[in-house]
Amino acid sequence: DISGNFHRVVETIRRARDDLGAHVVVFPELTLTGYPPEDLLLRPEFIDRVARSVSELLPQVRGIDVVLGHPMRNGSVLHNTASVIANGQIVAQYSKQLLPNYAVFDEKRYFQPGTQPCVVAMRGVKVGLTICEDIWEPHAVRQAVDAGAELVLNLNASPYDTGKDRLRQEVVRARAREVRRPLIYVNLIGGQDELVFDGGSQVVDSDGCVVQRSRFFEESLDVVDLDTSRGTVHPVGGSIEQPPEPPESIYRAVELGVRDYVNKNGFEGAVLGLSGGIDSALTLAIAADALGAANVQAVLMPSRYTSSMSITDAQAQCRVLGVEFRLLPIEQPFDAFLKTLSPLFANLPLDTTEENIQARCRGVLLMAISNKFRRLVLSTSNKSETAVGYATLYGDMAGGFAPIKDVPKTMVYRLARFRNSISPVIPQRVMERPPSAELRPDQKDEDNLPPYDVLDPILSQYVEQDRSVEEIVAQGFPRDVVERIARLVIVNEYKRRQAAPGVRITPRAFGRDRRYPITSGFKF
């Protein structure tokens, strides 16, 4: 949103200068476009619009210096750039040197790397500029200090995953200690499709000690005071926000991801199917927290196999949260499908076909509500189900966004307990009863899958760590179970290709992170 970001930058400059009395304001990586712009960067008119916005910004920068991240075209070459603007002019520019091309990053597809340091005097302080990945290796920071930098700035768009905040802190502290210079690390905030940027901007002194840190998952404009009276640059320090630990950090990441996806894409709220099970119960709580209860609608769609307990618990949760709910039984459409198919299915036994028809009846109803009322359908599948295909294509997988798509089932329960520790909104019985799809009589998830406390560790190693079957079996897991799970992961790749995007919370999510061929002769 180049225009929207431009106006936010202008207002932030005004606040920093007029309200806070700041000398310099620093924005994150690629602020003008948002991160990652992906193939928009290949469109000439997109880059032209960025260039015009930078030009339009220049006359508005008076009485304060600005460090701004944006893409910059130099002839036929595109750089990931940080510009220093002072008194209506660009006085220095730095091009990112280390371009990440792993996990969710593919910057080498778009940008050419820079090679030179950039050190610029701002209010008497020699400041070295770096961008995100530059700080993960010593070279760019050392290069800036060798060029005279007394202070290092690092502009970031570093997405959240569990444990990422600790890793960032270790890296920033290590770079500061290596060059004996203070370092200011500025990170992006907000949700962009699957990615959530969690902030946690920080200041470390020349000893590598964290002396100031901003909030996580909340945008803020914070003043950093620097003492230069002793001939060196010394950050005075300020409030140090503590990073939330899982499960709180995961909950907040998913909440932020849902809020920004729904609002930035112009939906008038969200709708989801509420089954009385733990996955949809957690998704409903997240949606209500993210969007406000008035902007969420729950739909209860019982079938002939749905227990009265499921309906009771689902209704109870809606009442506690203040969420509107509708009861739309699917018996009539389900029966209509069975009658229509009966000439084809005559004398054939019931199997997963009939189970899937129920799920698809629900998908049709939810999508109809979405179309009519412009509410985004939130699908409720978790990572464990997504991995092994324990979900129905065009059924419970139907939807525009999947909040807990990257959340393993065992973590689903932890998130539910965390949310209930704030205020009890998920019925206790929902968390205690054995999970079931309720698509046939007395069905339980463990009829088809190993217990989740066995399944999830296997999936973590096979999917997220790329461990082989042999390596996993060597840790004591039964070979037949491991081989079966690996086979399910492989054969269900086609389903995952058709799944809705969802918030990434692990270092290896399906989709942007883990890209495997559907057609493959490689089995394990």
mmCIF file of N, CA and C in Angstrom, residues 1 56 67 77 151 165 181 192 255 297 305 324 330 393 508 519:
data_model
loop_
_atom_site.group_PDB
_atom_site.id
_atom_site.type_symbol
_atom_site.label_atom_id
_atom_site.label_comp_id
_atom_site.label_asym_id
_atom_site.label_seq_id
_atom_site.Cartn_x
_atom_site.Cartn_y
_atom_site.Cartn_z
ATOM 1 N N ASP A 1 0.859 -1.183 0.000
ATOM 2 C CA ASP A 1 0.000 0.000 0.000
ATOM 3 C C ASP A 1 0.895 1.233 0.000
ATOM 4 N N GLU A 56 8.007 12.800 -3.521
ATOM 5 C CA GLU A 56 6.974 13.584 -2.851
ATOM 6 C C GLU A 56 7.269 13.747 -1.361
ATOM 7 N N VAL A 67 15.496 8.042 8.119
ATOM 8 C CA VAL A 67 16.094 6.847 7.512
ATOM 9 C C VAL A 67 14.936 5.942 7.100
ATOM 10 N N VAL A 77 19.015 -2.214 -12.524
ATOM 11 C CA VAL A 77 19.254 -2.968 -11.290
ATOM 12 C C VAL A 77 18.345 -2.457 -10.185
ATOM 13 N N LEU A 151 28.010 4.392 15.420
ATOM 14 C CA LEU A 151 26.721 3.785 15.762
ATOM 15 C C LEU A 151 26.237 3.038 14.537
ATOM 16 N N ASP A 165 12.814 -14.378 18.567
ATOM 17 C CA ASP A 165 13.235 -13.193 19.317
ATOM 18 C C ASP A 165 14.554 -13.439 20.046
ATOM 19 N N ARG A 181 30.617 -1.281 19.219
ATOM 20 C CA ARG A 181 29.778 -0.135 18.866
ATOM 21 C C ARG A 181 28.336 -0.428 19.275
ATOM 22 N N GLN A 192 1.269 -9.891 7.099
ATOM 23 C CA GLN A 192 1.278 -9.820 5.639
ATOM 24 C C GLN A 192 1.107 -11.230 5.103
ATOM 25 N N GLU A 255 -3.343 -13.995 16.435
ATOM 26 C CA GLU A 255 -4.351 -12.935 16.579
ATOM 27 C C GLU A 255 -4.033 -11.756 15.662
ATOM 28 N N GLN A 297 -19.056 -14.259 13.162
ATOM 29 C CA GLN A 297 -20.278 -15.075 13.160
ATOM 30 C C GLN A 297 -19.891 -16.546 13.192
ATOM 31 N N TYR A 305 -24.711 -37.356 12.936
ATOM 32 C CA TYR A 305 -23.704 -37.927 13.825
ATOM 33 C C TYR A 305 -23.207 -36.951 14.891
ATOM 34 N N GLU A 324 -22.424 -13.800 17.648
ATOM 35 C CA GLU A 324 -23.668 -14.256 17.015
ATOM 36 C C GLU A 324 -23.475 -15.662 16.451
ATOM 37 N N ILE A 330 -27.394 -29.827 8.559
ATOM 38 C CA ILE A 330 -27.071 -30.206 7.182
ATOM 39 C C ILE A 330 -27.772 -31.492 6.762
ATOM 40 N N LEU A 393 -10.884 -31.807 1.509
ATOM 41 C CA LEU A 393 -10.760 -30.812 0.454
ATOM 42 C C LEU A 393 -12.148 -30.336 0.032
ATOM 43 N N ARG A 508 9.283 -23.835 9.981
ATOM 44 C CA ARG A 508 9.081 -24.553 8.724
ATOM 45 C C ARG A 508 7.590 -24.809 8.535
ATOM 46 N N THR A 519 4.018 -34.624 -7.694
ATOM 47 C CA THR A 519 4.388 -35.824 -8.440
ATOM 48 C C THR A 519 5.847 -36.141 -8.172
#
